[in-house]
Amino acid sequence: MDNRTLLSNVLANLEVELITADHNLCAPDWRDLNYTPDYSKFYFICEGEGWLQIGGKDYYPQPGELFLMPEGVEQSYSFISERPFRKYWCHFTAQVGGINLFKLLDLNPRCTPQQPELLTKVFNEIVNHSGSDAVYAKLLAKSKLMELIACYLMNLKLDADSVSFKQTPTVNKLAEVLDYIDEHIAQNMTVEELAGIVYMHPNSFIRLFKQYAGMPPIQYITHKKIEKAKQSLALTALSVTEISEQLGFNDMFYFSKQFKKHAGATPTDYRRQTRRP
């Protein structure tokens, strides 16, 4: 299995919180050295000059560039001329299973968006929503933050071929387990069975799996089975009973209950909806 499934699981279970956001011209004393924040930052440079240091590497951002300054990484910033930055910025957290997203993925801090006007629009909405006292404003701001993170990842051309996970031995272990689940989806697997593949105690394995996949292993297996069932209902003429048996569900009532819980409809209704002209 390539990294696509693992990356998809990580991003699908991403939880974000916006702390603050703004758009302004940096003051002449804009400067801080060698600090390690407990939140992440995005800087979208509109104009001017300045200096950033992220994880010991120096950057001189240009207008139109988006920079990620991740939580937990030592960084510095400073003005360097009489033309300080005018920039959009936001402070936020992004976690998967309680772990900082940027401790899982090895990402380039510098991003050059192909459509900078889209970034301007997204940032404007984040700033406006974050400053609003409307009851739904924080929810809208959070949704726009998710869009901003997606734009950043897409403009990095982050895909299965380019993504690099940190803690590679751990990731390789999990990838091996996900491979096994895909290959044995018709069987009823146990936590002990999966933990044995990577020689881990079941309790430690559950914690590791949930950190990366965003859900416990048995819940993940059920999710994958239901996704396979949805494909079969939409694309084949197999009966509901045949599909459930192919996926290791020996109890039709339990299969229908789990399917409705995950898909929002019974298997029969789902098939009818997907084949509606």
XYZ file of C-alpha atoms in Angstrom:
277
model
C 0.000 0.000 0.000
C 1.289 3.504 -0.788
C 0.791 6.385 1.628
C -2.483 7.509 0.058
C -4.757 5.616 2.456
C -2.791 6.704 5.506
C -2.685 10.348 4.374
C -6.399 10.281 3.576
C -7.183 8.904 7.051
C -5.024 11.522 8.745
C -6.631 14.441 6.909
C -10.172 13.063 7.231
C -9.794 13.058 11.017
C -8.197 16.492 11.307
C -9.493 18.729 14.092
C -8.681 22.447 14.000
C -9.159 25.428 16.272
C -8.636 29.032 15.229
C -7.012 31.154 17.943
C -6.766 34.539 16.246
C -6.361 36.095 12.790
C -5.716 39.519 11.279
C -4.421 41.528 8.319
C -1.980 44.319 9.061
C 1.279 46.108 8.370
C 4.073 44.904 10.642
C 5.388 47.476 13.087
C 9.047 48.617 12.849
C 9.810 46.607 16.013
C 8.320 43.380 14.593
C 10.888 40.898 15.906
C 11.149 37.794 18.074
C 14.015 35.324 18.253
C 14.410 31.655 19.115
C 11.005 30.881 20.556
C 8.909 27.728 20.274
C 5.146 28.384 20.121
C 2.475 25.957 21.322
C 0.334 26.864 18.304
C 0.886 26.956 14.540
C 0.847 30.035 12.310
C 0.207 30.878 8.689
C 1.697 34.036 7.152
C 0.407 35.102 3.733
C 2.678 37.859 2.467
C 1.041 40.721 0.568
C 4.003 43.099 0.235
C 7.250 44.182 1.880
C 10.366 42.448 3.134
C 11.253 40.407 6.189
C 13.050 37.393 7.574
C 11.817 34.129 9.049
C 13.734 31.274 10.561
C 11.868 27.958 10.920
C 13.606 24.961 12.430
C 17.024 26.545 11.913
C 16.461 27.391 8.229
C 16.323 30.985 6.978
C 13.625 32.286 4.646
C 13.040 35.665 3.000
C 9.372 35.500 1.967
C 8.179 37.176 -1.209
C 4.738 38.715 -1.848
C 2.252 36.013 -2.807
C 3.915 33.293 -0.701
C 2.210 31.413 2.116
C 4.345 30.255 5.040
C 3.576 27.669 7.694
C 5.280 28.121 11.069
C 4.402 24.885 12.878
C 3.693 24.340 16.536
C 6.591 22.929 18.516
C 9.310 24.100 16.105
C 11.839 26.771 17.114
C 11.435 29.908 15.026
C 12.379 33.567 14.710
C 11.168 36.544 12.700
C 12.249 40.123 12.106
C 11.912 43.146 9.825
C 14.998 43.747 7.606
C 14.253 47.010 5.790
C 12.126 50.123 5.766
C 9.505 48.121 3.841
C 7.973 45.836 6.517
C 5.595 43.055 5.657
C 1.931 43.647 5.081
C 0.439 40.232 5.628
C -2.526 38.115 6.560
C -1.842 35.819 9.483
C -3.561 33.390 11.794
C -2.703 31.354 14.867
C -4.310 27.924 15.121
C -3.999 24.319 16.220
C -4.396 21.275 13.963
C -4.501 17.824 15.527
C -5.219 14.227 14.619
C -6.010 11.957 17.543
C -4.610 14.558 19.918
C -1.303 14.807 18.011
C -0.099 17.951 16.237
C -0.604 17.364 12.489
C 2.786 18.878 11.718
C 4.523 16.356 13.958
C 3.093 13.624 11.725
C 3.839 15.121 8.301
C 7.158 16.449 7.040
C 6.089 19.526 5.060
C 7.802 22.402 3.297
C 7.026 25.639 5.200
C 7.073 27.650 1.963
C 4.121 27.443 -0.400
C 3.538 29.468 -3.562
C -0.215 29.393 -4.306
C -1.210 29.145 -7.953
C -4.249 31.322 -7.191
C -3.144 33.940 -4.632
C -6.474 35.740 -5.039
C -8.203 32.662 -3.607
C -5.936 32.797 -0.543
C -6.752 36.479 -0.139
C -10.469 35.688 -0.209
C -10.145 32.832 2.301
C -8.040 34.907 4.678
C -10.458 37.822 4.434
C -13.295 35.529 5.458
C -11.276 34.058 8.332
C -10.466 37.534 9.651
C -14.046 38.756 9.272
C -15.602 35.688 10.920
C -13.064 35.636 13.758
C -13.931 39.243 14.585
C -17.689 38.766 14.420
C -19.936 38.233 17.436
C -22.521 36.285 15.412
C -23.385 32.962 17.048
C -22.279 30.996 13.982
C -19.157 33.091 13.221
C -16.631 30.833 14.988
C -17.958 27.818 13.105
C -17.575 29.643 9.789
C -14.074 30.761 10.741
C -13.134 27.162 11.537
C -14.491 25.937 8.206
C -12.418 28.561 6.380
C -9.336 27.556 8.348
C -9.871 23.992 7.108
C -10.098 25.378 3.569
C -6.869 27.303 4.098
C -5.042 24.171 5.262
C -6.424 22.292 2.240
C -5.199 25.074 -0.092
C -1.756 24.900 1.492
C -1.536 21.132 1.067
C -2.892 21.193 -2.486
C -0.430 23.875 -3.555
C 2.398 21.784 -2.118
C 1.088 19.091 -4.489
C 0.886 16.797 -1.482
C -0.033 13.330 -2.702
C 0.840 9.703 -2.163
C 4.121 10.082 -4.064
C 5.407 13.197 -2.316
C 4.067 12.928 1.236
C 6.654 12.182 3.883
C 5.586 11.032 7.311
C 7.768 11.615 10.342
C 8.483 8.700 12.673
C 8.859 6.443 9.616
C 9.211 3.100 11.482
C 5.927 3.763 13.287
C 4.197 4.761 10.050
C 5.517 1.656 8.310
C 4.018 -0.482 11.062
C 0.623 1.110 10.619
C 0.814 0.867 6.829
C 1.436 -2.871 7.192
C -1.683 -3.215 9.336
C -3.813 -1.194 6.888
C -2.588 -3.445 4.087
C -3.637 -6.489 6.078
C -7.093 -5.030 6.761
C -7.660 -4.332 3.049
C -6.574 -7.849 2.089
C -8.738 -9.549 4.744
C -11.775 -7.257 4.708
C -14.100 -10.260 4.317
C -12.929 -11.676 7.637
C -13.738 -10.696 11.212
C -10.408 -9.466 12.536
C -9.553 -8.886 16.186
C -7.374 -6.274 17.856
C -5.096 -9.042 19.115
C -4.674 -10.339 15.574
C -3.766 -6.906 14.213
C -1.458 -6.075 17.116
C 0.354 -9.345 16.544
C 1.279 -8.295 13.006
C 3.490 -5.522 14.388
C 4.455 -7.300 17.634
C 2.710 -4.831 19.908
C 0.617 -5.169 23.049
C -3.069 -4.654 22.105
C -3.446 -1.605 24.374
C -0.383 0.123 22.883
C -1.516 -0.820 19.396
C -4.979 0.701 19.906
C -3.440 4.000 21.053
C -1.062 4.096 18.079
C -3.765 3.201 15.582
C -6.170 5.831 16.892
C -3.494 8.532 16.772
C -2.928 8.036 13.061
C -6.281 6.735 11.808
C -8.436 8.930 14.053
C -10.523 6.001 15.303
C -9.999 2.642 17.061
C -9.088 -0.340 14.828
C -12.426 -2.188 15.082
C -14.346 0.983 14.228
C -11.995 1.507 11.280
C -12.588 -2.049 10.035
C -16.364 -1.556 10.199
C -15.989 1.751 8.344
C -13.992 0.037 5.577
C -16.522 -2.798 5.325
C -19.391 -0.327 4.935
C -17.470 1.591 2.264
C -17.001 -1.669 0.354
C -20.706 -2.457 0.802
C -21.674 0.955 -0.609
C -19.567 0.294 -3.701
C -21.140 -3.123 -4.223
C -24.674 -1.780 -3.767
C -24.059 0.983 -6.288
C -22.083 -0.970 -8.889
C -23.201 -4.612 -8.768
C -26.392 -6.669 -8.875
C -25.439 -8.713 -5.794
C -28.200 -9.011 -3.219
C -27.874 -7.303 0.149
C -27.468 -10.734 1.761
C -24.666 -11.684 -0.633
C -22.844 -8.407 0.000
C -23.116 -8.730 3.766
C -21.800 -12.311 3.653
C -18.893 -11.303 1.386
C -17.859 -8.759 4.004
C -18.026 -11.155 6.927
C -21.384 -10.057 8.349
C -23.194 -13.245 9.345
C -26.066 -11.353 10.950
C -28.163 -9.384 8.423
C -29.805 -7.321 11.151
C -26.406 -6.235 12.487
C -25.171 -5.436 8.961
C -28.237 -3.291 8.212
C -27.897 -1.519 11.561
C -24.220 -0.727 10.995
C -24.838 0.317 7.410
C -27.577 2.769 8.390
C -25.414 4.141 11.197
C -22.586 4.934 8.776
C -24.464 5.696 5.548
C -27.657 7.261 6.905
C -29.895 4.831 5.002
C -30.656 1.125 4.893
C -28.771 -0.900 2.267
C -31.908 -1.193 0.137
C -32.666 2.528 0.331
C -29.029 3.380 -0.412
C -29.085 1.212 -3.554
C -32.327 2.861 -4.654
C -30.876 6.343 -4.125
C -27.654 5.671 -6.012
C -29.533 4.238 -8.987
C -32.153 6.965 -9.157
C -32.108 8.528 -12.661
